[in-house]
mmCIF file of C-alpha atoms in Angstrom:
data_model
loop_
_atom_site.group_PDB
_atom_site.id
_atom_site.type_symbol
_atom_site.label_atom_id
_atom_site.label_comp_id
_atom_site.label_asym_id
_atom_site.label_seq_id
_atom_site.Cartn_x
_atom_site.Cartn_y
_atom_site.Cartn_z
ATOM 1 C CA MET A 65 5.273 22.179 -6.134
ATOM 2 C CA ILE A 66 1.588 22.140 -7.045
ATOM 3 C CA VAL A 67 -1.247 24.412 -5.460
ATOM 4 C CA PHE A 68 -4.740 23.047 -6.223
ATOM 5 C CA LEU A 69 -7.427 25.867 -7.267
ATOM 6 C CA CYS A 70 -11.215 25.621 -7.420
ATOM 7 C CA ALA A 71 -12.306 25.035 -11.093
ATOM 8 C CA GLY A 72 -15.477 27.463 -10.311
ATOM 9 C CA CYS A 73 -13.501 30.578 -8.997
ATOM 10 C CA GLY A 74 -10.051 29.806 -8.768
ATOM 11 C CA ALA A 75 -9.748 30.049 -5.102
ATOM 12 C CA ARG A 76 -6.865 28.382 -3.410
ATOM 13 C CA LEU A 77 -7.777 25.039 -2.116
ATOM 14 C CA THR A 78 -4.468 23.659 -0.649
ATOM 15 C CA GLY A 79 -0.978 25.067 0.181
ATOM 16 C CA PRO A 80 2.147 23.976 -2.044
ATOM 17 C CA LEU A 81 2.124 20.256 -2.306
ATOM 18 C CA SER A 82 4.644 17.795 -3.839
ATOM 19 C CA GLN A 83 3.416 14.602 -5.610
ATOM 20 C CA VAL A 84 4.462 11.116 -4.201
ATOM 21 C CA GLU A 85 3.565 7.600 -4.675
ATOM 22 C CA LEU A 86 -0.001 6.567 -4.027
ATOM 23 C CA PRO A 87 0.249 4.325 -0.786
ATOM 24 C CA VAL A 88 -0.709 0.700 -1.439
ATOM 25 C CA HIS A 89 -2.935 0.709 1.531
ATOM 26 C CA ALA A 90 -5.034 3.585 0.160
ATOM 27 C CA HIS A 91 -8.235 1.595 -0.113
ATOM 28 C CA GLN A 92 -7.601 -0.722 2.799
ATOM 29 C CA LYS A 93 -10.416 -1.290 5.205
ATOM 30 C CA TYR A 94 -9.088 -1.936 8.656
ATOM 31 C CA GLY A 95 -10.673 -2.845 12.116
ATOM 32 C CA ASN A 96 -13.218 -0.915 14.066
ATOM 33 C CA GLY A 97 -12.189 2.059 16.419
ATOM 34 C CA ILE A 98 -8.504 1.506 15.836
ATOM 35 C CA GLN A 99 -6.322 4.729 15.772
ATOM 36 C CA LEU A 100 -4.514 4.650 12.399
ATOM 37 C CA PRO A 101 -2.103 7.408 11.146
ATOM 38 C CA VAL A 102 -3.519 9.582 8.261
ATOM 39 C CA LEU A 103 -2.871 8.172 4.667
ATOM 40 C CA MET A 104 -0.892 11.000 3.206
ATOM 41 C CA GLU A 105 2.041 12.704 4.843
ATOM 42 C CA PRO A 106 1.741 16.582 5.241
ATOM 43 C CA GLY A 107 2.716 18.508 2.337
ATOM 44 C CA THR A 108 2.274 15.700 -0.108
ATOM 45 C CA PHE A 109 -0.448 14.501 -2.639
ATOM 46 C CA ALA A 110 -0.922 11.560 -4.622
ATOM 47 C CA VAL A 111 -3.218 10.596 -7.746
ATOM 48 C CA GLU A 112 -5.396 7.518 -7.793
ATOM 49 C CA PRO A 113 -5.289 6.727 -11.519
ATOM 50 C CA GLU A 114 -8.459 4.399 -11.657
ATOM 51 C CA PRO A 115 -12.084 5.659 -11.490
ATOM 52 C CA TRP A 116 -13.311 5.645 -8.008
ATOM 53 C CA GLY A 117 -16.474 6.803 -6.316
ATOM 54 C CA HIS A 118 -20.097 7.076 -7.145
ATOM 55 C CA PRO A 119 -21.780 6.116 -9.525
ATOM 56 C CA TRP A 120 -21.096 2.335 -8.959
ATOM 57 C CA ARG A 121 -22.223 -0.694 -11.133
ATOM 58 C CA ARG A 122 -22.527 -4.057 -10.056
ATOM 59 C CA TRP A 123 -20.459 -6.683 -11.798
ATOM 60 C CA ASP A 124 -23.446 -8.219 -13.390
ATOM 61 C CA GLU A 125 -24.083 -4.954 -15.092
ATOM 62 C CA VAL A 126 -20.748 -4.786 -16.604
ATOM 63 C CA ASP A 127 -19.537 -6.331 -19.914
ATOM 64 C CA PRO A 128 -16.528 -8.644 -19.377
ATOM 65 C CA ASP A 129 -14.813 -6.994 -22.349
ATOM 66 C CA GLU A 130 -15.422 -3.590 -20.998
ATOM 67 C CA ALA A 131 -13.880 -4.617 -17.608
ATOM 68 C CA ALA A 132 -10.975 -6.270 -19.151
ATOM 69 C CA ALA A 133 -10.300 -2.923 -21.276
ATOM 70 C CA ARG A 134 -10.258 -1.216 -17.718
ATOM 71 C CA GLY A 135 -7.867 -3.716 -16.405
ATOM 72 C CA ILE A 136 -9.927 -6.018 -14.233
ATOM 73 C CA TYR A 137 -10.087 -9.603 -15.303
ATOM 74 C CA ALA A 138 -12.167 -11.162 -12.710
ATOM 75 C CA PRO A 139 -15.507 -10.546 -10.849
ATOM 76 C CA VAL A 140 -15.518 -7.736 -8.394
ATOM 77 C CA HIS A 141 -18.392 -6.563 -6.155
ATOM 78 C CA ALA A 142 -18.818 -3.350 -8.184
ATOM 79 C CA VAL A 143 -17.038 -1.171 -10.792
ATOM 80 C CA SER A 144 -16.811 2.523 -10.262
ATOM 81 C CA ASP A 145 -17.902 4.938 -12.944
ATOM 82 C CA GLY A 146 -16.713 7.908 -10.923
ATOM 83 C CA PRO A 147 -13.836 10.396 -11.964
ATOM 84 C CA SER A 148 -10.202 8.916 -12.510
ATOM 85 C CA ALA A 149 -7.134 10.723 -11.402
ATOM 86 C CA THR A 150 -8.597 11.590 -8.004
ATOM 87 C CA VAL A 151 -6.118 13.783 -5.937
ATOM 88 C CA VAL A 152 -5.483 12.384 -2.302
ATOM 89 C CA LEU A 153 -4.131 14.533 0.353
ATOM 90 C CA ALA A 154 -3.809 14.932 3.975
ATOM 91 C CA PRO A 155 -6.942 16.891 5.720
ATOM 92 C CA GLY A 156 -4.567 19.364 7.302
ATOM 93 C CA ASP A 157 -3.431 20.565 3.701
ATOM 94 C CA ALA A 158 -6.839 21.685 2.626
ATOM 95 C CA ARG A 159 -7.711 25.480 2.696
ATOM 96 C CA GLY A 160 -10.761 27.367 1.969
ATOM 97 C CA THR A 161 -13.167 24.430 2.043
ATOM 98 C CA VAL A 162 -16.585 23.849 4.108
ATOM 99 C CA LEU A 163 -18.253 20.656 4.807
ATOM 100 C CA VAL A 164 -21.738 20.141 2.758
ATOM 101 C CA PRO A 165 -24.048 19.390 5.806
ATOM 102 C CA GLU A 166 -26.398 16.942 3.899
ATOM 103 C CA ARG A 167 -23.520 14.970 2.648
ATOM 104 C CA ALA A 168 -21.242 14.907 5.640
ATOM 105 C CA GLY A 169 -22.409 11.701 7.068
ATOM 106 C CA GLY A 170 -19.966 9.398 8.681
ATOM 107 C CA TYR A 171 -19.305 6.474 11.316
ATOM 108 C CA CYS A 172 -18.127 6.511 14.877
ATOM 109 C CA CYS A 173 -14.478 7.115 13.826
ATOM 110 C CA GLY A 174 -14.833 10.131 11.334
ATOM 111 C CA LEU A 175 -16.472 11.313 8.149
ATOM 112 C CA ALA A 176 -17.155 8.698 5.321
ATOM 113 C CA TRP A 177 -17.718 8.700 1.631
ATOM 114 C CA GLY A 178 -21.308 9.322 1.361
ATOM 115 C CA ASP A 179 -23.167 9.612 -2.204
ATOM 116 C CA GLY A 180 -21.083 12.567 -3.393
ATOM 117 C CA PRO A 181 -18.639 15.396 -2.606
ATOM 118 C CA ASN A 182 -18.901 16.415 0.968
ATOM 119 C CA LEU A 183 -16.644 19.403 0.652
ATOM 120 C CA ALA A 184 -17.136 22.734 -1.123
ATOM 121 C CA CYS A 185 -15.328 25.731 -2.064
ATOM 122 C CA GLU A 186 -15.697 28.201 0.800
ATOM 123 C CA ALA A 187 -15.659 31.051 -1.829
ATOM 124 C CA CYS A 188 -18.105 29.961 -4.254
ATOM 125 C CA GLY A 189 -19.808 26.894 -2.985
ATOM 126 C CA HIS A 190 -18.829 24.696 -5.824
ATOM 127 C CA PRO A 191 -18.516 20.909 -4.695
ATOM 128 C CA VAL A 192 -14.773 20.008 -4.858
ATOM 129 C CA GLY A 193 -14.027 16.854 -3.086
ATOM 130 C CA ASN A 194 -14.586 14.444 -0.205
ATOM 131 C CA ARG A 195 -13.219 14.044 3.350
ATOM 132 C CA ILE A 196 -13.085 10.633 4.418
ATOM 133 C CA ASP A 197 -10.866 11.430 7.149
ATOM 134 C CA ASP A 198 -8.500 12.025 4.585
ATOM 135 C CA CYS A 199 -9.256 14.158 1.864
ATOM 136 C CA SER A 200 -9.656 13.734 -1.768
ATOM 137 C CA LEU A 201 -10.293 16.202 -4.614
ATOM 138 C CA ASP A 202 -12.384 15.651 -7.562
ATOM 139 C CA PRO A 203 -10.096 16.003 -10.714
ATOM 140 C CA ASP A 204 -12.741 17.810 -12.672
ATOM 141 C CA ALA A 205 -13.570 20.284 -9.805
ATOM 142 C CA VAL A 206 -10.024 21.422 -9.249
ATOM 143 C CA ARG A 207 -6.960 22.546 -11.436
ATOM 144 C CA ARG A 208 -3.378 22.518 -10.685
ATOM 145 C CA LEU A 209 -1.282 25.671 -10.388
ATOM 146 C CA PRO A 210 2.438 24.871 -10.557
ATOM 147 C CA VAL A 211 4.169 27.243 -8.024
ATOM 148 C CA ASP A 212 8.023 28.226 -8.087
ATOM 149 C CA ASP A 213 9.008 27.425 -4.590
ATOM 150 C CA ALA A 214 12.584 25.973 -5.003
ATOM 151 C CA GLU A 215 13.162 25.903 -1.290
ATOM 152 C CA ALA A 216 10.204 23.855 -0.503
ATOM 153 C CA GLU A 217 10.350 21.384 -3.438
ATOM 154 C CA PRO A 218 11.929 18.324 -2.003
ATOM 155 C CA PRO A 219 14.548 16.895 -4.441
ATOM 156 C CA ILE A 220 14.069 13.508 -6.036
ATOM 157 C CA LEU A 221 16.161 11.153 -4.169
ATOM 158 C CA THR A 222 18.421 8.477 -6.088
ATOM 159 C CA TRP A 223 18.150 4.933 -5.064
ATOM 160 C CA THR A 224 21.412 5.156 -3.242
ATOM 161 C CA GLU A 225 20.151 8.283 -1.146
ATOM 162 C CA LEU A 226 17.064 6.486 -0.315
ATOM 163 C CA LEU A 227 19.261 3.978 1.707
ATOM 164 C CA THR A 228 19.907 6.631 4.208
ATOM 165 C CA LYS A 229 17.217 9.413 3.771
ATOM 166 C CA GLY A 230 14.050 7.215 2.619
ATOM 167 C CA PRO A 231 11.190 6.100 4.553
ATOM 168 C CA THR A 232 11.269 3.053 7.164
ATOM 169 C CA THR A 233 8.048 1.271 7.851
ATOM 170 C CA PRO A 234 8.672 -1.166 10.921
ATOM 171 C CA PRO A 235 6.829 -4.528 10.714
ATOM 172 C CA SER A 236 4.979 -3.806 13.849
ATOM 173 C CA ALA A 237 3.391 -1.051 15.349
ATOM 174 C CA PRO A 238 1.678 -0.055 18.451
ATOM 175 C CA LYS A 239 -2.409 -0.121 17.992
ATOM 176 C CA THR A 240 -4.599 1.787 20.409
ATOM 177 C CA ARG A 241 -8.548 2.325 20.302
ATOM 178 C CA TRP A 242 -10.248 5.818 20.374
ATOM 179 C CA GLY A 243 -10.491 6.980 23.840
ATOM 180 C CA SER A 244 -7.633 4.828 25.356
ATOM 181 C CA SER A 245 -4.375 6.187 26.617
ATOM 182 C CA LEU A 246 -1.257 4.812 24.453
ATOM 183 C CA ALA A 247 0.533 3.691 27.760
ATOM 184 C CA VAL A 248 -2.439 2.078 29.172
ATOM 185 C CA ASP A 249 -4.137 0.058 26.248
ATOM 186 C CA ALA A 250 -1.442 -0.196 23.615
ATOM 187 C CA ARG A 251 -0.860 -3.680 21.994
ATOM 188 C CA TRP A 252 2.042 -4.334 19.362
ATOM 189 C CA SER A 253 0.626 -5.955 16.219
ATOM 190 C CA TRP A 254 1.656 -6.353 12.777
ATOM 191 C CA SER A 255 1.529 -3.129 10.861
ATOM 192 C CA PRO A 256 -1.579 -2.524 8.603
ATOM 193 C CA GLN A 257 0.818 -0.795 5.959
ATOM 194 C CA TRP A 258 2.808 -4.220 5.932
ATOM 195 C CA GLU A 259 -0.320 -6.176 5.653
ATOM 196 C CA ALA A 260 -1.455 -4.347 2.758
ATOM 197 C CA ALA A 261 2.012 -4.184 1.169
ATOM 198 C CA VAL A 262 2.377 -8.028 1.553
ATOM 199 C CA GLY A 263 -1.302 -8.585 0.057
ATOM 200 C CA ARG A 264 -0.212 -6.788 -3.122
ATOM 201 C CA ALA A 265 3.018 -8.552 -3.339
ATOM 202 C CA LEU A 266 1.624 -12.038 -2.696
ATOM 203 C CA ALA A 267 -0.912 -11.775 -5.550
ATOM 204 C CA HIS A 268 2.132 -11.046 -7.723
ATOM 205 C CA LEU A 269 3.946 -13.999 -6.288
ATOM 206 C CA LEU A 270 1.120 -16.068 -7.233
ATOM 207 C CA ALA A 271 0.942 -14.778 -10.689
ATOM 208 C CA ALA A 272 4.700 -15.227 -11.283
ATOM 209 C CA SER A 273 4.690 -18.819 -9.736
ATOM 210 C CA ASP A 274 2.970 -20.478 -12.857
ATOM 211 C CA GLY A 275 1.378 -22.838 -10.473
ATOM 212 C CA ARG A 276 4.671 -24.208 -9.065
ATOM 213 C CA PRO A 277 6.010 -23.690 -5.508
ATOM 214 C CA VAL A 278 7.784 -20.553 -4.687
ATOM 215 C CA THR A 279 10.709 -20.224 -2.147
ATOM 216 C CA VAL A 280 11.592 -16.729 -0.490
ATOM 217 C CA PRO A 281 14.369 -15.690 1.586
ATOM 218 C CA GLN A 282 14.724 -16.488 5.127
ATOM 219 C CA GLY A 283 13.921 -13.868 7.731
ATOM 220 C CA LEU A 284 11.027 -11.303 7.525
ATOM 221 C CA ALA A 285 10.225 -12.366 3.982
ATOM 222 C CA ALA A 286 9.499 -16.080 4.830
ATOM 223 C CA GLU A 287 7.736 -14.999 7.953
ATOM 224 C CA VAL A 288 5.025 -12.952 5.942
ATOM 225 C CA PHE A 289 4.944 -14.879 2.665
ATOM 226 C CA GLN A 290 6.074 -18.611 3.037
ATOM 227 C CA ARG A 291 3.190 -20.071 4.949
ATOM 228 C CA ALA A 292 0.564 -18.516 2.265
ATOM 229 C CA LEU A 293 2.475 -19.531 -0.487
ATOM 230 C CA ASP A 294 2.973 -23.097 0.660
ATOM 231 C CA ALA A 295 -0.771 -23.358 1.382
ATOM 232 C CA LEU A 296 -1.935 -21.779 -1.862
ATOM 233 C CA LEU A 297 0.611 -23.500 -4.267
ATOM 234 C CA PRO A 298 1.051 -27.034 -5.160
ATOM 235 C CA ALA A 299 3.964 -29.067 -3.957
ATOM 236 C CA VAL A 300 4.946 -30.012 -7.314
ATOM 237 C CA PRO A 301 8.750 -29.439 -8.219
ATOM 238 C CA PRO A 302 10.821 -27.685 -9.348
ATOM 239 C CA ALA A 303 10.292 -24.564 -7.190
ATOM 240 C CA ARG A 304 10.476 -21.234 -8.258
ATOM 241 C CA ARG A 305 13.039 -18.694 -6.394
ATOM 242 C CA ALA A 306 12.293 -15.515 -5.273
ATOM 243 C CA LEU A 307 14.935 -13.174 -4.013
ATOM 244 C CA LEU A 308 15.093 -9.551 -2.609
ATOM 245 C CA ALA A 309 16.840 -7.169 -5.141
ATOM 246 C CA GLY A 310 17.452 -3.525 -4.893
ATOM 247 C CA PRO A 311 19.860 -0.830 -4.058
ATOM 248 C CA GLY A 312 22.618 -1.817 -1.609
ATOM 249 C CA LEU A 313 22.028 -5.746 -2.163
ATOM 250 C CA PRO A 314 24.530 -7.897 -3.647
ATOM 251 C CA THR A 315 23.719 -9.108 -7.185
ATOM 252 C CA ARG A 316 25.558 -12.326 -6.993
ATOM 253 C CA ASP A 317 22.211 -14.207 -7.287
ATOM 254 C CA ALA A 318 21.149 -13.181 -10.723
ATOM 255 C CA ASP A 319 19.479 -16.217 -11.836
ATOM 256 C CA ALA A 320 16.339 -15.761 -9.685
ATOM 257 C CA ASP A 321 13.121 -16.442 -11.328
ATOM 258 C CA ILE A 322 11.402 -13.805 -9.365
ATOM 259 C CA VAL A 323 12.717 -10.724 -7.687
ATOM 260 C CA ILE A 324 11.077 -8.652 -4.754
ATOM 261 C CA VAL A 325 11.940 -4.967 -5.433
ATOM 262 C CA PRO A 326 10.978 -1.632 -4.034
ATOM 263 C CA THR A 327 9.070 0.945 -5.451
ATOM 264 C CA HIS A 328 10.223 4.673 -5.253
ATOM 265 C CA PRO A 329 8.455 6.569 -2.720
ATOM 266 C CA GLN A 330 8.396 9.768 -4.512
ATOM 267 C CA THR A 331 7.811 8.594 -8.347
ATOM 268 C CA GLY A 332 6.355 5.199 -7.743
ATOM 269 C CA GLU A 333 8.884 3.821 -10.092
ATOM 270 C CA LEU A 334 9.765 0.302 -9.905
ATOM 271 C CA TRP A 335 13.640 -0.643 -9.087
ATOM 272 C CA ASN A 336 14.851 -2.519 -12.124
ATOM 273 C CA PRO A 337 17.539 -5.077 -11.700
ATOM 274 C CA SER A 338 20.344 -5.617 -14.274
ATOM 275 C CA GLY A 339 22.044 -8.404 -15.995
ATOM 276 C CA GLN A 340 20.382 -11.838 -15.920
ATOM 277 C CA ALA A 341 18.072 -10.655 -13.342
ATOM 278 C CA ALA A 342 16.459 -8.213 -15.692
ATOM 279 C CA GLY A 343 14.427 -11.032 -16.968
ATOM 280 C CA ALA A 344 12.919 -12.170 -13.661
ATOM 281 C CA TYR A 345 9.299 -11.278 -12.706
ATOM 282 C CA PRO A 346 9.540 -8.208 -10.329
ATOM 283 C CA VAL A 347 7.277 -8.143 -7.415
ATOM 284 C CA PRO A 348 6.809 -4.728 -5.752
ATOM 285 C CA LEU A 349 6.934 -3.520 -2.354
ATOM 286 C CA PRO A 350 6.814 -0.120 -0.847
ATOM 287 C CA PHE A 351 10.182 1.112 -0.183
ATOM 288 C CA GLY A 352 9.802 1.576 3.562
ATOM 289 C CA VAL A 353 8.662 -2.207 3.888
ATOM 290 C CA TRP A 354 11.371 -3.469 1.513
ATOM 291 C CA ARG A 355 13.988 -1.567 3.464
ATOM 292 C CA CYS A 356 13.035 -3.425 6.601
ATOM 293 C CA MET A 357 12.861 -6.655 5.046
ATOM 294 C CA ALA A 358 16.264 -6.389 3.024
ATOM 295 C CA PHE A 359 17.830 -4.729 6.017
ATOM 296 C CA PRO A 360 16.105 -5.714 9.167
ATOM 297 C CA GLU A 361 16.941 -4.284 12.606
ATOM 298 C CA ARG A 362 19.583 -5.776 14.464
ATOM 299 C CA HIS A 363 18.708 -7.283 17.764
ATOM 300 C CA LEU A 364 21.463 -7.226 20.293
ATOM 301 C CA GLY A 365 21.893 -10.225 22.284
ATOM 302 C CA PHE A 366 22.496 -8.687 25.654
ATOM 303 C CA PRO A 367 22.320 -4.908 27.007
ATOM 304 C CA MET A 368 25.380 -2.946 26.193
ATOM 305 C CA SER A 369 27.434 -0.904 28.929
ATOM 306 C CA GLY A 370 30.482 1.259 28.994
ATOM 307 C CA THR A 371 31.825 2.522 25.694
ATOM 308 C CA MET A 372 29.811 1.495 22.642
ATOM 309 C CA PRO A 373 31.819 -0.598 20.138
ATOM 310 C CA ASP A 374 32.082 0.262 16.595
ATOM 311 C CA GLY A 375 29.023 -0.433 14.568
ATOM 312 C CA VAL A 376 26.772 -0.389 17.335
ATOM 313 C CA LEU A 377 24.441 2.428 17.297
ATOM 314 C CA ARG A 378 22.118 1.842 20.518
ATOM 315 C CA ASP A 379 21.551 -0.603 23.370
ATOM 316 C CA ASP A 380 17.624 0.162 23.783
ATOM 317 C CA PRO A 381 15.326 -2.929 23.560
ATOM 318 C CA PRO A 382 14.488 -3.831 19.855
ATOM 319 C CA THR A 383 10.974 -3.020 18.637
ATOM 320 C CA PRO A 384 8.391 -5.537 20.099
ATOM 321 C CA ARG A 385 7.200 -8.416 17.722
ATOM 322 C CA PRO A 386 3.650 -9.233 17.555
ATOM 323 C CA TYR A 387 2.582 -12.512 19.072
ATOM 324 C CA GLU A 388 0.189 -13.558 16.211
ATOM 325 C CA ARG A 389 1.060 -15.000 12.853
ATOM 326 C CA PHE A 390 1.170 -12.554 10.045
ATOM 327 C CA HIS A 391 -1.876 -12.231 7.585
ATOM 328 C CA ALA A 392 -1.782 -10.292 4.448
ATOM 329 C CA ASP A 393 -4.753 -8.002 3.831
ATOM 330 C CA PRO A 394 -7.373 -10.041 1.824
ATOM 331 C CA GLY A 395 -8.875 -6.604 0.363
ATOM 332 C CA THR A 396 -5.660 -5.522 -1.145
ATOM 333 C CA PHE A 397 -4.809 -9.006 -2.356
ATOM 334 C CA GLN A 398 -8.191 -9.367 -3.998
ATOM 335 C CA ASP A 399 -7.912 -5.836 -5.676
ATOM 336 C CA THR A 400 -4.235 -6.755 -7.105
ATOM 337 C CA LEU A 401 -5.285 -10.133 -8.337
ATOM 338 C CA VAL A 402 -8.140 -9.219 -10.179
ATOM 339 C CA ARG A 403 -6.079 -6.646 -12.029
ATOM 340 C CA LEU A 404 -3.358 -9.164 -13.218
ATOM 341 C CA PRO A 405 -4.252 -10.925 -16.707
ATOM 342 C CA ALA A 406 -3.048 -14.218 -15.069
ATOM 343 C CA VAL A 407 -5.802 -14.565 -13.003
ATOM 344 C CA ARG A 408 -7.552 -15.976 -16.160
ATOM 345 C CA SER A 409 -5.881 -19.243 -15.310
ATOM 346 C CA PRO A 410 -8.223 -21.684 -13.823
ATOM 347 C CA TRP A 411 -5.962 -22.634 -10.994
ATOM 348 C CA LEU A 412 -5.339 -18.962 -9.767
ATOM 349 C CA ARG A 413 -9.045 -18.054 -10.347
ATOM 350 C CA GLU A 414 -9.851 -20.951 -7.991
ATOM 351 C CA ILE A 415 -7.723 -19.169 -5.294
ATOM 352 C CA LEU A 416 -9.717 -16.054 -5.960
ATOM 353 C CA ASP A 417 -12.982 -17.669 -5.770
ATOM 354 C CA ASN A 418 -12.212 -19.407 -2.550
ATOM 355 C CA LEU A 419 -10.650 -16.274 -0.782
ATOM 356 C CA THR A 420 -13.477 -16.552 1.991
ATOM 357 C CA HIS A 421 -12.422 -20.104 2.853
ATOM 358 C CA HIS A 422 -8.712 -18.956 2.858
ATOM 359 C CA GLN A 423 -9.587 -16.217 5.306
ATOM 360 C CA GLN A 424 -11.508 -18.692 7.533
ATOM 361 C CA ALA A 425 -8.197 -20.834 7.442
ATOM 362 C CA ARG A 426 -6.336 -17.854 8.606
ATOM 363 C CA LEU A 427 -4.042 -17.494 5.647
ATOM 364 C CA PHE A 428 -5.314 -13.918 5.353
#
């Protein structure tokens, strides 16, 4: 467990926290006025490894070799020269901080990141972080203090344990606008977490395709991937085959070209296939999304009555499905693709350059 202290005076700025994987939707921009859950679960923190925040430089001010050295292989709107290893946590886990009034600007739905830290240490006034209605801490303004709290420290789950104890992220979720009653003004739509996760995975699928068609398994995988893959890739055989792989799934199809695998929700580790599939291109999905895709909810064909038969856990209605088609998050797709060396290929760069057109065509 880690407690973060002010680098200026040593005051405690958080309670004990455990580190988890940075959510794939950490930089997602979503909607206007939509109520969404906080980014981080209480009692956890994550680290953004790349520089983030002010100051920013426009792409034409950045040398391409410098950008490539930082892992950016195609143009972006701006490059951050801010600190790397920014710490992200839930607002309720912050302690002993106060808002800096002149930097506490925001929008109609909450505080936003202005031109610098908008949180300061209550004890000494040292700027320590930002509240963006999630909180982030400046890595140069805080220091970590390991604490011995064996009871509070969650154990690192094995892949097998994750199948029963790990997170689940349903593909659809009710969305409600601020000021509306959930019971009155809720609509079921595709989960924003799924839109971001599929945006990242789609960039990897395109990079792994080598400009050939890609097929994915039937079911949820086909529903969220196949339409965009068919539209963005040429119909020139032979097609490359992508399969779901991970804990609890059979390994009989070990000859796949591409495997869609989970990342560990605590460590961020990518599940590694064994045998022949070890040479396949791994496409990452957050564990909660992968779990629902690999083991979808069983829909009962009719209401159950009387004694529940073996294997049936409940007879309530299945989660409502969205009416609209699925669209991957374009921002997450773009952020991922510009950081893959394969984007230097002319055909893949063309997809990136035409992203606005693909959005207008409702592929994203």
